[in-house]
Amino acid sequence: MLKAMKQRITIEEVARLAGFSTATVSRVLSRPDLVRNQTREQVMAAVTQLDYQPDAAARALASGRTHTVGCVIPTLDHAIFARSTQAMQTTLAQAGYQLLVASHEYDPVTEFELVRALQQRGVDALVLVGTDHAPRLWKALSAWRKPTLLTWSCDPRLPSLGFDNEGAAQMAASHLLELGHRYIGVISGLTAHNDRARSRIDGVRKSLTQAGMSLPANFITEQAFSLEGGRLGLQQLMRLRHKPTAIFCGNDLLAVGAMLEAERMGLDVPSDLSICGIDNLEISEAINPGLTTVSLPTQDLGRIAAQYMLSAISGEIIAAKSLLPFELVVRGSSTRLPRQKRILA
């Protein structure tokens, strides 16, 4: 004979074992951040002992919340998005929320469909990346009555938490200018549907303009955000008649790819070519020479984004625009332009 199915453990049983009311147990399970550590530990010990499985549908019906947050990012393939998403997931989990993650590979049609699916699923809030979104998505977000947060870039239409991407690139370009470089090439990520990539090019251009120079169109190459993209970008720039003496790359992957290609081409970094990135990934310090880069606190971005969403879900008003700090990290991939090359330039 088949064994009888195990009877479902109720919240009342958990409350009796833990020695608290059902309301306290419910609060521990839904908003553990609002409960004292000792209370939370006693309740969770009872939950574990009884193997209690909360009914998510019942909780959502009772509270009007699903305790989920949707996050739609451009790609799962980049370490920098993984770092911020992990920090967001950890912070939300500590508050009893689950993060649902989807990626659209820089396709606005796919992004719209993913956002609509998450909204229909009943997520309590949404986190998106950047400001480049299809008009119909902006319309759908404005009609949605739950919190939405933009990250990495800022837009006045929605609460935003990000970086001054133009300013970060300007900082890197100014560093290269201070080292005496005048021919500065740019290996950018693809700018279509990517406001961050465009802003970083603008930052380099602004820095050069302030120094009385320009950024010619043929000194900019757009490539996929990858090591191979960095290799291809350097190959293209090194075919120019006036070859760059320094390269700004739109992220560290492009920069490391450019460094590897420079080695293959017999160019010494930094004696023949200075290279600067942006992100400060782990590989930036591990490679030889170390990569000069602009460090972005991406883990802080994920953690603060989660805190903002929890506050907004609770009905609190969050800042319309928040910019996180960044800093230049100078390593061995950039150096002063030799005097003889400066004279020729």
mmCIF file of N, CA, C and O in Angstrom, residues 152-224:
data_model
loop_
_atom_site.group_PDB
_atom_site.id
_atom_site.type_symbol
_atom_site.label_atom_id
_atom_site.label_comp_id
_atom_site.label_asym_id
_atom_site.label_seq_id
_atom_site.Cartn_x
_atom_site.Cartn_y
_atom_site.Cartn_z
ATOM 1 N N TRP A 152 22.959 51.928 -12.604
ATOM 2 C CA TRP A 152 24.136 52.188 -13.449
ATOM 3 C C TRP A 152 24.083 53.547 -14.134
ATOM 4 O O TRP A 152 25.111 54.142 -14.402
ATOM 5 N N SER A 153 22.923 54.051 -14.441
ATOM 6 C CA SER A 153 22.750 55.376 -15.044
ATOM 7 C C SER A 153 21.525 56.023 -14.404
ATOM 8 O O SER A 153 20.736 55.349 -13.748
ATOM 9 N N CYS A 154 21.360 57.319 -14.643
ATOM 10 C CA CYS A 154 20.252 58.046 -14.016
ATOM 11 C C CYS A 154 19.374 58.720 -15.050
ATOM 12 O O CYS A 154 19.861 59.204 -16.079
ATOM 13 N N ASP A 155 18.075 58.748 -14.757
ATOM 14 C CA ASP A 155 17.092 59.388 -15.626
ATOM 15 C C ASP A 155 16.023 60.008 -14.731
ATOM 16 O O ASP A 155 15.555 59.351 -13.794
ATOM 17 N N PRO A 156 15.622 61.253 -14.999
ATOM 18 C CA PRO A 156 14.654 61.916 -14.115
ATOM 19 C C PRO A 156 13.278 61.272 -14.102
ATOM 20 O O PRO A 156 12.464 61.561 -13.219
ATOM 21 N N ARG A 157 12.994 60.382 -15.044
ATOM 22 C CA ARG A 157 11.661 59.777 -15.104
ATOM 23 C C ARG A 157 11.436 58.717 -14.026
ATOM 24 O O ARG A 157 10.293 58.379 -13.724
ATOM 25 N N LEU A 158 12.530 58.186 -13.462
ATOM 26 C CA LEU A 158 12.396 57.147 -12.434
ATOM 27 C C LEU A 158 13.497 57.317 -11.397
ATOM 28 O O LEU A 158 14.571 57.857 -11.704
ATOM 29 N N PRO A 159 13.274 56.856 -10.162
ATOM 30 C CA PRO A 159 14.361 56.850 -9.180
ATOM 31 C C PRO A 159 15.565 56.103 -9.748
ATOM 32 O O PRO A 159 15.408 55.047 -10.380
ATOM 33 N N SER A 160 16.754 56.662 -9.542
ATOM 34 C CA SER A 160 17.941 56.114 -10.188
ATOM 35 C C SER A 160 19.108 56.027 -9.208
ATOM 36 O O SER A 160 19.300 56.910 -8.368
ATOM 37 N N LEU A 161 19.896 54.973 -9.373
ATOM 38 C CA LEU A 161 21.104 54.757 -8.581
ATOM 39 C C LEU A 161 22.198 54.317 -9.544
ATOM 40 O O LEU A 161 22.071 53.270 -10.186
ATOM 41 N N GLY A 162 23.244 55.120 -9.668
ATOM 42 C CA GLY A 162 24.260 54.737 -10.654
ATOM 43 C C GLY A 162 25.556 55.479 -10.489
ATOM 44 O O GLY A 162 25.923 55.942 -9.403
ATOM 45 N N PHE A 163 26.258 55.593 -11.612
ATOM 46 C CA PHE A 163 27.560 56.254 -11.656
ATOM 47 C C PHE A 163 27.529 57.375 -12.689
ATOM 48 O O PHE A 163 26.735 57.341 -13.628
ATOM 49 N N ASP A 164 28.401 58.330 -12.516
ATOM 50 C CA ASP A 164 28.630 59.335 -13.545
ATOM 51 C C ASP A 164 29.591 58.708 -14.551
ATOM 52 O O ASP A 164 30.810 58.833 -14.432
ATOM 53 N N ASN A 165 29.049 57.982 -15.523
ATOM 54 C CA ASN A 165 29.878 57.249 -16.474
ATOM 55 C C ASN A 165 30.751 58.187 -17.305
ATOM 56 O O ASN A 165 31.897 57.869 -17.620
ATOM 57 N N GLU A 166 30.207 59.346 -17.643
ATOM 58 C CA GLU A 166 30.998 60.333 -18.378
ATOM 59 C C GLU A 166 32.161 60.822 -17.520
ATOM 60 O O GLU A 166 33.292 60.923 -17.985
ATOM 61 N N GLY A 167 31.871 61.104 -16.251
ATOM 62 C CA GLY A 167 32.909 61.579 -15.348
ATOM 63 C C GLY A 167 33.996 60.548 -15.101
ATOM 64 O O GLY A 167 35.178 60.885 -14.978
ATOM 65 N N ALA A 168 33.617 59.268 -15.031
ATOM 66 C CA ALA A 168 34.601 58.204 -14.811
ATOM 67 C C ALA A 168 35.560 58.104 -15.989
ATOM 68 O O ALA A 168 36.779 57.974 -15.809
ATOM 69 N N ALA A 169 35.017 58.164 -17.205
ATOM 70 C CA ALA A 169 35.870 58.114 -18.399
ATOM 71 C C ALA A 169 36.726 59.369 -18.506
ATOM 72 O O ALA A 169 37.892 59.317 -18.929
ATOM 73 N N GLN A 170 36.159 60.500 -18.128
ATOM 74 C CA GLN A 170 36.906 61.755 -18.151
ATOM 75 C C GLN A 170 38.104 61.676 -17.196
ATOM 76 O O GLN A 170 39.191 62.171 -17.503
ATOM 77 N N MET A 171 37.901 61.042 -16.052
ATOM 78 C CA MET A 171 38.989 60.868 -15.087
ATOM 79 C C MET A 171 40.132 60.047 -15.697
ATOM 80 O O MET A 171 41.316 60.378 -15.554
ATOM 81 N N ALA A 172 39.769 58.961 -16.387
ATOM 82 C CA ALA A 172 40.783 58.108 -17.007
ATOM 83 C C ALA A 172 41.524 58.849 -18.113
ATOM 84 O O ALA A 172 42.764 58.785 -18.207
ATOM 85 N N ALA A 173 40.777 59.562 -18.962
ATOM 86 C CA ALA A 173 41.412 60.301 -20.057
ATOM 87 C C ALA A 173 42.303 61.411 -19.529
ATOM 88 O O ALA A 173 43.399 61.654 -20.072
ATOM 89 N N SER A 174 41.894 62.089 -18.479
ATOM 90 C CA SER A 174 42.710 63.149 -17.886
ATOM 91 C C SER A 174 44.023 62.585 -17.355
ATOM 92 O O SER A 174 45.078 63.224 -17.454
ATOM 93 N N HIS A 175 43.967 61.385 -16.797
ATOM 94 C CA HIS A 175 45.180 60.715 -16.319
ATOM 95 C C HIS A 175 46.153 60.499 -17.474
ATOM 96 O O HIS A 175 47.365 60.775 -17.344
ATOM 97 N N LEU A 176 45.648 60.037 -18.612
ATOM 98 C CA LEU A 176 46.511 59.807 -19.772
ATOM 99 C C LEU A 176 47.065 61.117 -20.320
ATOM 100 O O LEU A 176 48.231 61.188 -20.733
ATOM 101 N N LEU A 177 46.265 62.158 -20.313
ATOM 102 C CA LEU A 177 46.731 63.466 -20.761
ATOM 103 C C LEU A 177 47.836 64.004 -19.845
ATOM 104 O O LEU A 177 48.828 64.570 -20.314
ATOM 105 N N GLU A 178 47.671 63.819 -18.554
ATOM 106 C CA GLU A 178 48.679 64.280 -17.592
ATOM 107 C C GLU A 178 50.007 63.560 -17.780
ATOM 108 O O GLU A 178 51.072 64.098 -17.432
ATOM 109 N N LEU A 179 49.958 62.357 -18.363
ATOM 110 C CA LEU A 179 51.179 61.608 -18.634
ATOM 111 C C LEU A 179 51.832 62.026 -19.955
ATOM 112 O O LEU A 179 52.851 61.463 -20.346
ATOM 113 N N GLY A 180 51.244 62.999 -20.622
ATOM 114 C CA GLY A 180 51.828 63.528 -21.848
ATOM 115 C C GLY A 180 51.270 62.962 -23.133
ATOM 116 O O GLY A 180 51.719 63.324 -24.222
ATOM 117 N N HIS A 181 50.271 62.085 -23.057
ATOM 118 C CA HIS A 181 49.710 61.470 -24.264
ATOM 119 C C HIS A 181 48.773 62.446 -24.974
ATOM 120 O O HIS A 181 47.979 63.132 -24.335
ATOM 121 N N ARG A 182 48.895 62.484 -26.295
ATOM 122 C CA ARG A 182 48.052 63.362 -27.102
ATOM 123 C C ARG A 182 47.235 62.569 -28.122
ATOM 124 O O ARG A 182 46.158 62.988 -28.520
ATOM 125 N N TYR A 183 47.751 61.441 -28.552
ATOM 126 C CA TYR A 183 46.997 60.559 -29.444
ATOM 127 C C TYR A 183 46.387 59.451 -28.585
ATOM 128 O O TYR A 183 47.060 58.473 -28.242
ATOM 129 N N ILE A 184 45.128 59.636 -28.233
ATOM 130 C CA ILE A 184 44.446 58.685 -27.346
ATOM 131 C C ILE A 184 43.318 58.012 -28.115
ATOM 132 O O ILE A 184 42.382 58.665 -28.572
ATOM 133 N N GLY A 185 43.425 56.701 -28.267
ATOM 134 C CA GLY A 185 42.391 55.937 -28.940
ATOM 135 C C GLY A 185 41.370 55.406 -27.945
ATOM 136 O O GLY A 185 41.639 55.323 -26.741
ATOM 137 N N VAL A 186 40.199 55.043 -28.441
ATOM 138 C CA VAL A 186 39.126 54.527 -27.588
ATOM 139 C C VAL A 186 38.619 53.202 -28.150
ATOM 140 O O VAL A 186 38.213 53.134 -29.311
ATOM 141 N N ILE A 187 38.678 52.163 -27.327
ATOM 142 C CA ILE A 187 38.013 50.898 -27.662
ATOM 143 C C ILE A 187 36.757 50.844 -26.804
ATOM 144 O O ILE A 187 36.825 50.622 -25.596
ATOM 145 N N SER A 188 35.630 51.074 -27.430
ATOM 146 C CA SER A 188 34.357 51.147 -26.717
ATOM 147 C C SER A 188 33.566 49.865 -26.905
ATOM 148 O O SER A 188 33.751 49.132 -27.882
ATOM 149 N N GLY A 189 32.664 49.608 -25.972
ATOM 150 C CA GLY A 189 31.673 48.578 -26.209
ATOM 151 C C GLY A 189 30.676 49.084 -27.240
ATOM 152 O O GLY A 189 30.693 50.269 -27.616
ATOM 153 N N LEU A 190 29.827 48.210 -27.728
ATOM 154 C CA LEU A 190 28.816 48.610 -28.704
ATOM 155 C C LEU A 190 27.869 49.618 -28.061
ATOM 156 O O LEU A 190 27.347 49.393 -26.971
ATOM 157 N N THR A 191 27.650 50.737 -28.719
ATOM 158 C CA THR A 191 26.879 51.827 -28.118
ATOM 159 C C THR A 191 25.369 51.700 -28.345
ATOM 160 O O THR A 191 24.592 52.391 -27.686
ATOM 161 N N ALA A 192 24.951 50.837 -29.279
ATOM 162 C CA ALA A 192 23.510 50.669 -29.529
ATOM 163 C C ALA A 192 22.834 50.119 -28.279
ATOM 164 O O ALA A 192 23.264 49.110 -27.721
ATOM 165 N N HIS A 193 21.799 50.821 -27.811
ATOM 166 C CA HIS A 193 21.034 50.426 -26.623
ATOM 167 C C HIS A 193 21.901 50.375 -25.360
ATOM 168 O O HIS A 193 21.621 49.605 -24.444
ATOM 169 N N ASN A 194 22.961 51.165 -25.337
ATOM 170 C CA ASN A 194 23.858 51.169 -24.173
ATOM 171 C C ASN A 194 24.308 52.599 -23.879
ATOM 172 O O ASN A 194 25.310 53.067 -24.416
ATOM 173 N N ASP A 195 23.554 53.288 -23.035
ATOM 174 C CA ASP A 195 23.888 54.680 -22.712
ATOM 175 C C ASP A 195 25.206 54.785 -21.970
ATOM 176 O O ASP A 195 25.901 55.790 -22.059
ATOM 177 N N ARG A 196 25.586 53.724 -21.181
ATOM 178 C CA ARG A 196 26.844 53.785 -20.454
ATOM 179 C C ARG A 196 28.023 53.867 -21.403
ATOM 180 O O ARG A 196 28.954 54.652 -21.198
ATOM 181 N N ALA A 197 28.000 53.071 -22.470
ATOM 182 C CA ALA A 197 29.090 53.086 -23.447
ATOM 183 C C ALA A 197 29.194 54.451 -24.120
ATOM 184 O O ALA A 197 30.292 54.996 -24.298
ATOM 185 N N ARG A 198 28.059 55.024 -24.479
ATOM 186 C CA ARG A 198 28.086 56.340 -25.130
ATOM 187 C C ARG A 198 28.610 57.414 -24.176
ATOM 188 O O ARG A 198 29.380 58.291 -24.571
ATOM 189 N N SER A 199 28.186 57.346 -22.927
ATOM 190 C CA SER A 199 28.626 58.345 -21.957
ATOM 191 C C SER A 199 30.132 58.277 -21.734
ATOM 192 O O SER A 199 30.790 59.304 -21.530
ATOM 193 N N ARG A 200 30.698 57.092 -21.785
ATOM 194 C CA ARG A 200 32.135 56.947 -21.566
ATOM 195 C C ARG A 200 32.930 57.520 -22.738
ATOM 196 O O ARG A 200 33.978 58.131 -22.537
ATOM 197 N N ILE A 201 32.421 57.341 -23.942
ATOM 198 C CA ILE A 201 33.063 57.999 -25.092
ATOM 199 C C ILE A 201 32.977 59.518 -24.926
ATOM 200 O O ILE A 201 33.945 60.245 -25.145
ATOM 201 N N ASP A 202 31.823 60.008 -24.519
ATOM 202 C CA ASP A 202 31.636 61.447 -24.306
ATOM 203 C C ASP A 202 32.605 61.978 -23.254
ATOM 204 O O ASP A 202 33.098 63.105 -23.363
ATOM 205 N N GLY A 203 32.889 61.165 -22.234
ATOM 206 C CA GLY A 203 33.814 61.599 -21.190
ATOM 207 C C GLY A 203 35.224 61.787 -21.715
ATOM 208 O O GLY A 203 35.905 62.764 -21.365
ATOM 209 N N VAL A 204 35.675 60.868 -22.555
ATOM 210 C CA VAL A 204 37.001 60.999 -23.163
ATOM 211 C C VAL A 204 37.037 62.228 -24.061
ATOM 212 O O VAL A 204 37.983 63.033 -24.020
ATOM 213 N N ARG A 205 35.996 62.397 -24.867
ATOM 214 C CA ARG A 205 35.933 63.546 -25.776
ATOM 215 C C ARG A 205 35.946 64.863 -24.994
ATOM 216 O O ARG A 205 36.635 65.823 -25.377
ATOM 217 N N LYS A 206 35.215 64.919 -23.892
ATOM 218 C CA LYS A 206 35.160 66.134 -23.081
ATOM 219 C C LYS A 206 36.523 66.471 -22.493
ATOM 220 O O LYS A 206 36.943 67.631 -22.486
ATOM 221 N N SER A 207 37.227 65.449 -22.021
ATOM 222 C CA SER A 207 38.541 65.667 -21.440
ATOM 223 C C SER A 207 39.521 66.190 -22.489
ATOM 224 O O SER A 207 40.298 67.114 -22.226
ATOM 225 N N LEU A 208 39.468 65.631 -23.686
ATOM 226 C CA LEU A 208 40.350 66.088 -24.768
ATOM 227 C C LEU A 208 39.989 67.507 -25.202
ATOM 228 O O LEU A 208 40.865 68.338 -25.455
ATOM 229 N N THR A 209 38.701 67.799 -25.289
ATOM 230 C CA THR A 209 38.260 69.144 -25.681
ATOM 231 C C THR A 209 38.755 70.190 -24.694
ATOM 232 O O THR A 209 39.221 71.264 -25.091
ATOM 233 N N GLN A 210 38.671 69.877 -23.411
ATOM 234 C CA GLN A 210 39.146 70.815 -22.390
ATOM 235 C C GLN A 210 40.641 71.046 -22.484
ATOM 236 O O GLN A 210 41.151 72.092 -22.054
ATOM 237 N N ALA A 211 41.355 70.076 -23.056
ATOM 238 C CA ALA A 211 42.805 70.217 -23.237
ATOM 239 C C ALA A 211 43.151 70.808 -24.596
ATOM 240 O O ALA A 211 44.320 70.867 -24.974
ATOM 241 N N GLY A 212 42.130 71.251 -25.344
ATOM 242 C CA GLY A 212 42.359 71.879 -26.637
ATOM 243 C C GLY A 212 42.556 70.899 -27.771
ATOM 244 O O GLY A 212 43.101 71.255 -28.819
ATOM 245 N N MET A 213 42.092 69.669 -27.600
ATOM 246 C CA MET A 213 42.244 68.637 -28.625
ATOM 247 C C MET A 213 40.885 68.077 -29.001
ATOM 248 O O MET A 213 39.865 68.486 -28.457
ATOM 249 N N SER A 214 40.902 67.136 -29.932
ATOM 250 C CA SER A 214 39.655 66.510 -30.362
ATOM 251 C C SER A 214 39.827 65.002 -30.369
ATOM 252 O O SER A 214 40.947 64.488 -30.236
ATOM 253 N N LEU A 215 38.704 64.321 -30.517
ATOM 254 C CA LEU A 215 38.717 62.860 -30.615
ATOM 255 C C LEU A 215 38.201 62.494 -32.005
ATOM 256 O O LEU A 215 36.990 62.435 -32.238
ATOM 257 N N PRO A 216 39.106 62.247 -32.959
ATOM 258 C CA PRO A 216 38.672 61.916 -34.327
ATOM 259 C C PRO A 216 37.842 60.637 -34.346
ATOM 260 O O PRO A 216 38.042 59.734 -33.528
ATOM 261 N N ALA A 217 36.933 60.550 -35.295
ATOM 262 C CA ALA A 217 36.044 59.391 -35.387
ATOM 263 C C ALA A 217 36.826 58.099 -35.587
ATOM 264 O O ALA A 217 36.450 57.047 -35.061
ATOM 265 N N ASN A 218 37.942 58.171 -36.349
ATOM 266 C CA ASN A 218 38.688 56.940 -36.604
ATOM 267 C C ASN A 218 39.545 56.506 -35.411
ATOM 268 O O ASN A 218 40.194 55.458 -35.448
ATOM 269 N N PHE A 219 39.549 57.315 -34.347
ATOM 270 C CA PHE A 219 40.239 56.932 -33.117
ATOM 271 C C PHE A 219 39.288 56.216 -32.148
ATOM 272 O O PHE A 219 39.657 55.917 -31.021
ATOM 273 N N ILE A 220 38.053 55.960 -32.607
ATOM 274 C CA ILE A 220 37.060 55.241 -31.803
ATOM 275 C C ILE A 220 36.675 53.966 -32.535
ATOM 276 O O ILE A 220 36.339 53.997 -33.720
ATOM 277 N N THR A 221 36.729 52.857 -31.851
ATOM 278 C CA THR A 221 36.256 51.598 -32.418
ATOM 279 C C THR A 221 35.291 50.945 -31.444
ATOM 280 O O THR A 221 35.548 50.913 -30.236
ATOM 281 N N GLU A 222 34.175 50.462 -31.954
ATOM 282 C CA GLU A 222 33.175 49.780 -31.131
ATOM 283 C C GLU A 222 33.325 48.272 -31.298
ATOM 284 O O GLU A 222 33.387 47.772 -32.421
ATOM 285 N N GLN A 223 33.387 47.586 -30.173
ATOM 286 C CA GLN A 223 33.573 46.146 -30.187
ATOM 287 C C GLN A 223 32.687 45.498 -29.126
ATOM 288 O O GLN A 223 32.195 46.174 -28.217
ATOM 289 N N ALA A 224 32.514 44.195 -29.220
ATOM 290 C CA ALA A 224 31.810 43.455 -28.173
ATOM 291 C C ALA A 224 32.609 43.556 -26.876
ATOM 292 O O ALA A 224 33.849 43.595 -26.896
#
